[in-house]
XYZ file of C-alpha atoms in Angstrom:
543
model
C -8.116 -39.260 -24.141
C -10.263 -36.631 -22.399
C -12.610 -37.145 -19.679
C -15.271 -34.487 -19.577
C -16.749 -33.166 -16.198
C -14.779 -35.790 -14.154
C -13.236 -33.191 -11.960
C -16.553 -32.497 -10.314
C -16.009 -35.555 -7.978
C -12.573 -34.613 -6.910
C -13.131 -31.819 -4.723
C -15.775 -30.260 -2.244
C -16.199 -26.598 -2.052
C -18.248 -24.060 0.074
C -17.769 -21.280 -2.563
C -15.555 -20.661 -5.782
C -12.487 -19.744 -3.798
C -12.100 -23.374 -2.202
C -10.662 -26.265 -3.766
C -9.490 -29.427 -2.052
C -8.459 -32.321 -4.025
C -9.892 -35.663 -2.691
C -7.957 -38.843 -3.520
C -8.859 -42.516 -2.881
C -6.170 -44.699 -0.888
C -5.311 -46.239 -4.364
C -4.928 -42.883 -6.090
C -2.810 -41.644 -2.986
C -0.521 -44.632 -3.289
C -0.101 -44.247 -7.018
C 0.650 -40.685 -6.687
C 3.502 -41.255 -4.061
C 5.156 -43.894 -6.220
C 4.858 -41.774 -9.472
C 5.527 -38.650 -7.682
C 8.668 -39.614 -6.124
C 10.028 -40.651 -9.567
C 8.367 -38.045 -11.800
C 8.258 -34.865 -9.826
C 12.085 -34.481 -9.235
C 12.945 -35.245 -12.886
C 10.132 -32.813 -14.221
C 10.778 -29.900 -11.936
C 14.546 -30.241 -12.703
C 13.992 -30.170 -16.354
C 11.533 -27.231 -16.121
C 14.116 -25.323 -13.921
C 16.766 -25.991 -16.450
C 14.509 -24.397 -19.302
C 13.843 -21.353 -17.045
C 17.712 -20.747 -16.345
C 18.381 -21.046 -20.136
C 15.539 -18.532 -20.782
C 16.767 -16.139 -18.190
C 19.761 -14.586 -20.057
C 18.169 -14.732 -23.689
C 14.953 -12.805 -22.255
C 17.161 -9.965 -20.860
C 18.756 -9.564 -24.666
C 15.346 -8.537 -25.793
C 15.643 -4.965 -24.475
C 19.301 -4.869 -23.504
C 21.046 -1.724 -24.938
C 17.793 0.082 -25.715
C 17.076 3.591 -24.353
C 13.839 4.437 -22.271
C 12.089 5.894 -25.314
C 12.958 2.789 -27.401
C 11.772 0.548 -24.488
C 8.344 2.445 -24.455
C 7.750 1.128 -28.035
C 6.986 -2.492 -29.005
C 9.863 -4.408 -30.383
C 8.205 -6.138 -33.119
C 10.880 -6.202 -35.914
C 14.654 -6.854 -36.346
C 16.721 -9.724 -34.811
C 15.234 -9.075 -31.190
C 11.867 -10.375 -32.772
C 12.919 -13.003 -35.359
C 15.601 -14.692 -33.238
C 14.827 -14.158 -29.775
C 11.039 -14.687 -29.727
C 10.985 -18.337 -31.341
C 13.708 -19.485 -28.726
C 11.579 -18.022 -25.725
C 8.527 -19.755 -27.175
C 10.043 -22.961 -27.764
C 11.630 -23.104 -24.246
C 8.313 -21.811 -22.565
C 6.598 -24.752 -24.248
C 9.255 -27.132 -23.238
C 8.524 -26.126 -19.646
C 5.009 -27.279 -19.615
C 5.950 -30.225 -21.661
C 8.361 -31.610 -19.041
C 5.471 -30.842 -16.411
C 3.402 -33.355 -18.234
C 1.190 -31.074 -20.554
C 2.085 -33.307 -23.627
C -0.753 -32.278 -25.750
C -2.706 -28.941 -26.180
C -6.010 -29.393 -27.725
C -7.142 -26.181 -29.572
C -10.765 -25.405 -30.643
C -11.716 -22.478 -32.856
C -9.223 -19.764 -34.354
C -7.200 -16.997 -32.643
C -8.104 -13.744 -34.166
C -5.397 -11.387 -35.141
C -4.261 -8.363 -32.943
C -6.323 -5.948 -35.081
C -9.472 -7.742 -35.078
C -9.310 -8.680 -31.247
C -6.550 -6.520 -29.325
C -7.338 -8.438 -26.284
C -7.863 -12.031 -25.324
C -9.975 -12.683 -22.180
C -9.148 -15.977 -20.675
C -11.278 -17.930 -18.025
C -11.910 -19.540 -15.815
C -8.539 -18.852 -14.092
C -7.428 -22.078 -12.106
C -3.834 -21.709 -11.217
C -0.426 -20.654 -12.044
C -0.211 -23.545 -14.636
C -2.673 -21.397 -16.774
C 0.334 -19.575 -18.044
C 0.349 -22.584 -20.584
C -2.053 -20.607 -22.493
C 0.758 -17.967 -23.361
C 2.468 -20.642 -25.461
C -0.678 -21.166 -27.671
C -1.280 -17.537 -28.044
C 2.151 -16.550 -29.140
C 3.336 -15.121 -25.918
C 1.147 -11.975 -25.965
C 1.620 -9.115 -23.282
C 0.113 -9.436 -20.038
C -0.503 -7.421 -16.915
C 1.295 -8.279 -13.704
C 2.024 -7.184 -10.277
C 5.039 -4.781 -10.181
C 6.574 -7.172 -7.265
C 7.070 -9.888 -9.687
C 9.805 -7.878 -11.657
C 12.075 -8.591 -8.752
C 11.656 -12.464 -9.018
C 14.584 -14.085 -10.861
C 13.519 -15.544 -14.469
C 9.765 -14.226 -14.008
C 10.937 -10.698 -13.988
C 13.058 -11.334 -17.032
C 10.116 -12.844 -18.939
C 7.866 -10.001 -18.042
C 10.447 -7.569 -19.449
C 10.756 -9.732 -22.504
C 7.121 -9.417 -23.596
C 6.725 -5.814 -22.405
C 4.156 -6.479 -19.815
C 2.303 -3.829 -18.089
C 3.319 -3.593 -14.323
C 1.153 -2.129 -11.631
C 1.680 -1.794 -8.029
C -1.774 -2.509 -6.510
C -1.053 -0.750 -3.243
C -0.124 2.436 -5.202
C -3.395 4.461 -6.670
C -1.134 6.381 -8.896
C 0.458 3.174 -10.247
C -2.961 1.800 -10.903
C -3.967 4.880 -12.828
C -0.740 4.727 -14.969
C -1.418 1.223 -15.711
C -5.033 2.011 -17.071
C -3.717 4.671 -19.122
C -1.055 2.444 -20.521
C -3.426 -0.622 -21.140
C -5.870 1.774 -23.033
C -3.161 3.331 -25.183
C -2.224 -0.380 -26.291
C -5.574 -1.680 -26.755
C -6.437 1.209 -29.220
C -3.198 1.352 -30.998
C -4.845 -0.442 -33.985
C -2.352 -3.453 -34.043
C 0.793 -1.178 -33.387
C 1.104 -3.035 -29.865
C 0.901 -6.730 -29.753
C -2.059 -8.543 -28.318
C -2.694 -8.483 -24.567
C -3.809 -11.349 -22.596
C -5.837 -10.984 -19.429
C -7.623 -13.054 -16.857
C -10.609 -10.849 -16.223
C -11.588 -12.943 -12.999
C -8.552 -11.470 -11.405
C -8.024 -14.630 -9.232
C -8.098 -18.417 -9.222
C -11.220 -20.295 -8.468
C -12.493 -23.857 -8.336
C -14.287 -23.681 -11.670
C -17.848 -24.303 -10.429
C -18.810 -20.693 -11.333
C -17.391 -17.786 -13.151
C -16.836 -14.939 -11.018
C -17.310 -11.309 -11.731
C -14.973 -9.960 -14.225
C -12.963 -7.042 -13.448
C -13.285 -4.247 -16.058
C -9.597 -3.747 -16.981
C -9.855 -5.780 -20.274
C -12.854 -3.817 -21.260
C -11.877 -0.173 -20.420
C -10.901 0.757 -23.989
C -14.082 -0.450 -25.470
C -12.515 -2.447 -28.143
C -13.378 -6.147 -29.418
C -12.233 -8.909 -27.284
C -11.834 -12.651 -27.963
C -13.104 -14.665 -25.221
C -10.690 -17.820 -24.509
C -11.854 -20.815 -22.566
C -9.567 -23.040 -20.632
C -10.408 -26.607 -19.839
C -8.461 -29.270 -17.858
C -10.546 -32.374 -18.882
C -8.763 -34.966 -16.656
C -10.028 -37.665 -13.986
C -8.187 -35.726 -11.182
C -8.537 -31.893 -11.109
C -5.093 -31.522 -9.932
C -4.224 -28.121 -11.459
C -6.283 -25.910 -9.314
C -4.904 -23.567 -6.545
C -7.255 -21.440 -4.780
C -7.579 -19.042 -1.964
C -8.045 -21.863 0.715
C -7.706 -25.688 0.244
C -5.032 -27.411 -1.983
C -1.741 -25.356 -1.765
C 0.421 -24.420 -4.867
C 3.150 -27.019 -3.794
C 0.361 -29.621 -3.595
C -1.144 -28.733 -6.866
C 2.401 -28.984 -8.420
C 3.043 -32.349 -6.939
C -0.172 -33.984 -7.900
C -0.056 -32.511 -11.559
C 3.529 -33.714 -11.854
C 2.569 -37.204 -10.475
C 0.198 -37.813 -13.072
C 1.480 -39.455 -16.463
C -0.022 -36.802 -18.409
C -2.304 -33.793 -17.944
C -4.833 -32.818 -20.671
C -5.575 -29.220 -21.353
C -7.982 -27.558 -24.007
C -7.853 -23.991 -25.204
C -11.004 -23.038 -26.904
C -11.357 -19.784 -28.856
C -14.865 -18.315 -29.051
C -16.040 -15.714 -31.685
C -14.604 -12.166 -31.287
C -16.907 -9.979 -29.117
C -17.755 -6.687 -30.539
C -19.236 -4.233 -27.755
C -22.320 -2.202 -28.525
C -22.043 1.641 -27.974
C -23.770 1.185 -24.398
C -21.113 -1.516 -23.586
C -18.381 1.054 -24.669
C -19.722 3.518 -22.521
C -20.059 1.226 -19.508
C -17.061 -1.091 -19.122
C -18.715 -3.141 -16.243
C -21.625 -3.872 -18.382
C -19.359 -4.938 -21.169
C -17.504 -7.177 -18.618
C -20.688 -8.797 -17.359
C -22.089 -9.641 -20.879
C -18.842 -11.254 -21.872
C -18.875 -13.181 -18.491
C -22.343 -14.400 -19.092
C -21.493 -15.470 -22.648
C -18.496 -17.463 -21.472
C -20.360 -18.734 -18.468
C -23.188 -20.066 -20.742
C -20.692 -21.893 -22.969
C -18.984 -23.554 -20.159
C -22.410 -24.601 -18.745
C -21.805 -22.982 -15.307
C -23.422 -19.990 -13.499
C -21.918 -16.354 -13.797
C -22.053 -15.103 -10.189
C -20.995 -11.673 -8.492
C -18.321 -13.300 -6.302
C -15.215 -11.432 -6.433
C -11.824 -11.369 -4.342
C -11.507 -8.087 -2.548
C -7.828 -8.137 -1.431
C -7.478 -11.167 0.639
C -11.133 -11.412 1.370
C -13.693 -13.559 -0.791
C -16.872 -11.401 -1.318
C -19.988 -11.238 -2.985
C -21.334 -8.164 -4.889
C -24.682 -7.044 -3.828
C -25.772 -3.581 -5.071
C -23.281 -1.154 -4.239
C -21.577 -3.371 -1.509
C -19.111 -6.195 -1.135
C -20.248 -8.578 1.355
C -17.636 -11.290 2.794
C -18.098 -14.850 2.192
C -15.872 -15.658 5.320
C -16.436 -12.834 7.690
C -12.802 -11.983 8.943
C -14.256 -11.303 12.441
C -15.134 -14.980 12.790
C -11.653 -16.130 11.762
C -10.168 -13.515 14.266
C -12.146 -14.756 17.283
C -11.180 -18.411 16.151
C -7.419 -17.388 16.122
C -7.671 -15.561 19.428
C -9.088 -18.633 21.067
C -6.510 -20.906 19.719
C -3.922 -18.789 21.032
C -5.323 -19.232 24.447
C -7.453 -16.117 24.994
C -10.562 -16.468 27.010
C -13.856 -14.489 26.598
C -12.765 -12.033 29.299
C -9.282 -11.626 27.827
C -10.680 -11.017 24.372
C -13.069 -8.329 25.798
C -10.288 -6.878 27.791
C -8.052 -6.937 24.563
C -10.927 -4.919 22.653
C -11.095 -2.428 25.560
C -7.176 -1.786 25.151
C -7.933 -1.517 21.270
C -10.285 1.199 21.600
C -8.299 3.137 24.209
C -5.494 3.004 21.621
C -7.778 4.344 18.654
C -8.779 7.163 20.777
C -5.246 7.958 21.915
C -2.550 10.079 20.025
C -0.839 6.947 18.728
C -3.923 6.540 16.455
C -5.746 3.736 14.864
C -3.125 2.198 12.553
C -0.812 -0.478 13.887
C 1.749 -2.738 12.749
C 1.993 -6.602 13.386
C 4.595 -6.043 16.332
C 2.177 -3.485 18.027
C -0.870 -5.709 17.255
C 0.577 -8.788 19.053
C 0.996 -7.136 22.671
C -2.167 -5.187 22.151
C -4.410 -8.283 21.792
C -2.234 -10.113 24.456
C -1.189 -12.690 21.985
C 1.802 -15.125 22.715
C 2.492 -15.852 19.168
C 3.354 -13.199 16.608
C 2.542 -15.375 13.693
C -1.120 -15.384 14.945
C -0.969 -11.400 14.996
C 0.381 -11.554 11.243
C -2.594 -13.763 10.376
C -5.020 -11.514 11.961
C -3.420 -8.458 10.172
C -3.610 -10.275 6.927
C -7.398 -10.765 7.241
C -7.801 -6.975 7.124
C -5.071 -5.521 5.295
C -2.666 -6.161 2.089
C 0.379 -4.675 3.869
C 1.863 -5.033 7.429
C -0.328 -1.942 8.693
C -3.747 -2.849 10.049
C -6.827 -0.259 10.954
C -7.570 -1.083 14.631
C -11.101 0.266 14.149
C -12.045 -2.382 11.547
C -10.825 -5.365 13.844
C -12.595 -3.796 17.042
C -15.910 -3.257 15.201
C -16.164 -6.487 13.253
C -14.929 -8.485 16.379
C -17.327 -6.697 18.561
C -20.299 -7.097 16.250
C -19.843 -10.956 15.977
C -18.966 -11.590 19.658
C -22.040 -9.597 20.928
C -20.138 -7.847 23.513
C -21.911 -4.518 22.689
C -25.575 -3.866 22.002
C -26.247 -2.905 18.534
C -26.981 0.826 19.266
C -23.903 1.021 21.529
C -21.904 -0.494 18.762
C -23.146 2.090 16.140
C -22.496 4.871 18.301
C -18.894 3.785 18.941
C -18.573 3.117 15.232
C -19.822 6.862 14.297
C -17.494 8.102 17.184
C -14.410 6.489 15.570
C -15.233 7.633 12.109
C -16.253 11.166 12.681
C -12.602 12.236 12.277
C -13.503 15.879 12.301
C -15.753 15.736 15.345
C -18.272 17.554 13.190
C -21.167 15.499 14.212
C -21.506 14.120 10.615
C -19.750 11.716 8.237
C -18.062 12.493 4.887
C -18.374 10.116 2.069
C -14.968 8.596 3.030
C -16.044 8.157 6.519
C -19.178 6.269 5.460
C -17.079 3.961 3.073
C -14.551 3.043 5.765
C -17.234 2.624 8.300
C -19.344 0.361 6.361
C -16.102 -1.485 5.514
C -15.400 -2.132 9.162
C -18.944 -3.302 9.917
C -19.194 -5.604 6.967
C -15.763 -7.028 7.122
C -14.491 -5.911 3.469
C -13.348 -2.773 2.097
C -16.028 -0.806 0.225
C -14.942 0.871 -2.886
C -18.096 1.758 -4.659
C -20.284 3.709 -2.071
C -20.571 6.970 -4.068
C -24.320 6.621 -5.093
C -25.152 5.041 -1.676
C -23.544 8.179 0.028
C -25.587 10.373 -2.299
C -28.631 8.485 -1.184
C -27.701 9.161 2.547
C -27.127 12.951 1.896
C -30.356 13.747 0.346
C -30.836 16.315 3.164
C -27.279 16.899 4.261
C -24.447 14.871 5.604
C -25.297 11.726 7.673
C -25.401 12.550 11.307
C -25.480 10.070 14.338
C -29.148 10.633 14.935
C -31.638 11.483 12.274
C -35.682 11.324 12.706
C -36.901 8.161 10.878
C -39.472 10.295 9.036
C -36.836 12.365 7.218
C -35.779 9.217 5.525
C -39.238 8.299 4.768
C -39.867 11.594 3.209
C -36.726 11.569 1.118
C -37.476 8.416 -0.506
C -41.368 8.895 -0.674
C -41.353 8.909 -4.511
C -39.544 5.616 -4.735
C -41.428 3.631 -1.998
C -44.548 1.788 -3.291
C -46.873 0.156 -0.894
C -46.655 -3.371 -2.378
C -42.782 -3.215 -2.329
C -40.999 -4.648 0.659
C -38.319 -2.582 2.183
C -35.445 -3.896 4.045
C -33.749 -1.135 6.545
C -31.698 -1.615 9.434
C -32.763 -0.579 12.876
C -29.733 1.837 13.583
C -29.563 5.279 15.155
C -28.268 7.223 12.125
C -29.760 7.365 8.797
C -28.526 4.452 6.585
C -32.009 3.307 5.503
C -31.035 4.434 2.193
C -28.152 1.835 2.249
C -30.779 -0.798 2.100
C -33.041 0.790 -0.183
C -30.114 1.080 -2.515
C -29.117 -2.487 -2.299
C -32.717 -3.941 -2.723
C -34.100 -1.390 -5.257
C -35.669 -3.351 -7.929
C -37.896 -1.895 -10.984
C -41.521 -2.181 -10.232
C -43.478 -3.426 -13.410
C -46.862 -2.771 -11.617
C -48.438 -2.554 -8.418
C -49.733 -6.218 -8.926
C -46.283 -7.661 -9.235
C -44.169 -6.217 -6.609
C -40.333 -7.028 -6.285
C -39.228 -9.549 -3.421
C -36.051 -10.569 -2.103
C -34.897 -13.648 -4.010
C -33.204 -16.648 -2.104
C -29.809 -15.659 -3.246
C -30.251 -12.252 -1.880
C -31.472 -13.626 1.372
C -28.400 -15.860 1.533
C -25.991 -13.223 0.732
C -27.704 -10.873 3.494
C -26.803 -13.721 5.935
C -23.161 -13.036 5.288
C -23.523 -9.631 6.686
C -22.338 -10.650 9.906
C -23.268 -12.005 13.427
C -24.436 -8.880 15.215
C -26.653 -6.969 12.796
C -30.236 -6.445 13.365
C -32.558 -5.621 10.543
C -36.200 -4.700 10.343
C -38.223 -5.859 7.418
C -41.177 -3.998 6.324
C -43.764 -5.352 4.031
C -47.102 -3.463 2.869
C -49.109 -5.290 5.405
C -46.711 -4.513 8.403
C -46.269 -0.756 7.918
C -49.451 0.070 9.567
C -49.668 -2.786 12.081
C -46.041 -3.151 13.278
C -42.711 -4.287 12.488
C -41.009 -7.628 12.317
C -37.408 -7.792 13.739
C -34.786 -10.540 12.868
C -31.219 -11.126 13.818
C -28.761 -12.271 11.076
C -27.011 -15.125 13.003
């Protein structure tokens, strides 16, 4: 029944966040004929199951006080009566969608042995099928989902941890809540998490988020396979939409799925102390079992990025997409330049640098408000956007300003206190604007920059060399930007490698060079090697 590795021929991708299903003419005709019959029937039956589950799920916590709701409901009629009904109806939903059989490999560990199940790869919303095979464990979900009919009732039923990703306090409460549950020694039911945090095309296993590993308890890795001729299930950042994924999946006579339980992973003391190390090691173990590479790709908000040192570098720089949208809306080069000038004037005015979609459209001279909404979505999770980010990223790619002028403008915009120096927050925001992706982990980098005081706009190059003298070795190549303020330490931090001996200096790998290419369109770098330090410098432009 199962066809291994056949999905690889059904899509093409530039990176893990793109999936496009390719169908032959015969497959397309077959899908249209079967889909016109099967899709309406299957969707209606699935919706019927959801409607039946809705009131039953609400009964789980009905009549309980807040104190009782804060404890697990694991005994009494609410457990032995309602849980089997919801489980049966949940399985029926996927049965009606064509998942007739679920092949299971290995054995699921108990909640005391493994308080958390880490499932990967994460392919689409249809991965929720794994919940029925793991007896409906608790999950972590966005608080916005609580207001969705049926879904909100089911989240309440299994006492999920809800988090508002835009609210830092909500994220902190969620972390505390997760830790309390995972270290409860079986008092709370198992939790199930998708550590990738987003869906991918399955060609790689992207970087795991540390949430499932914060408590330092054993986890059981769970692999999710869809061994079918057509890889219809996947829904990613770009490419096949969720409607297309649902249609193509329901158009198949059946869809195979395999749930594979790996042995419980017990962390070492070092891994308990460092959740990121713990997450990376589990990621590598699961990737090795799947036979695919483990990478540093991650989704930062709505921007696909690649982790490199302490930075997140966008795979699709939003500035390029912004320019494309501006040109599609009819703006010429001169009009784009005029719009950017208006934007910098707005940033320096009393109105400030925050703007909504309705303000962004006239500011950029856009005819279509939807275009402004798309541009806003490239830089922000909500309806407000930082105009400085749009200005600096688009200017760097378009080449309207020289690099030194660009950095001078950037420094001026982010020197909020007009003190002539940058704070840690200023540096983080400035780098995020230039790179095109939010930078959340720049503490060590800022420490490097501030070895002799807060970063200022102009710092003698010799100061940087003196501050890093002990770490620089002659055979070691150093990459540093030719910028007027002291961010040499940024690149030293990114490409710092342990040196085994003077005879075996570290070098930039091909991967690092490819990732460096994603920095953007207007960034100049200077590459110094041991034989160039005395004789001159070689300059290159990242195109």
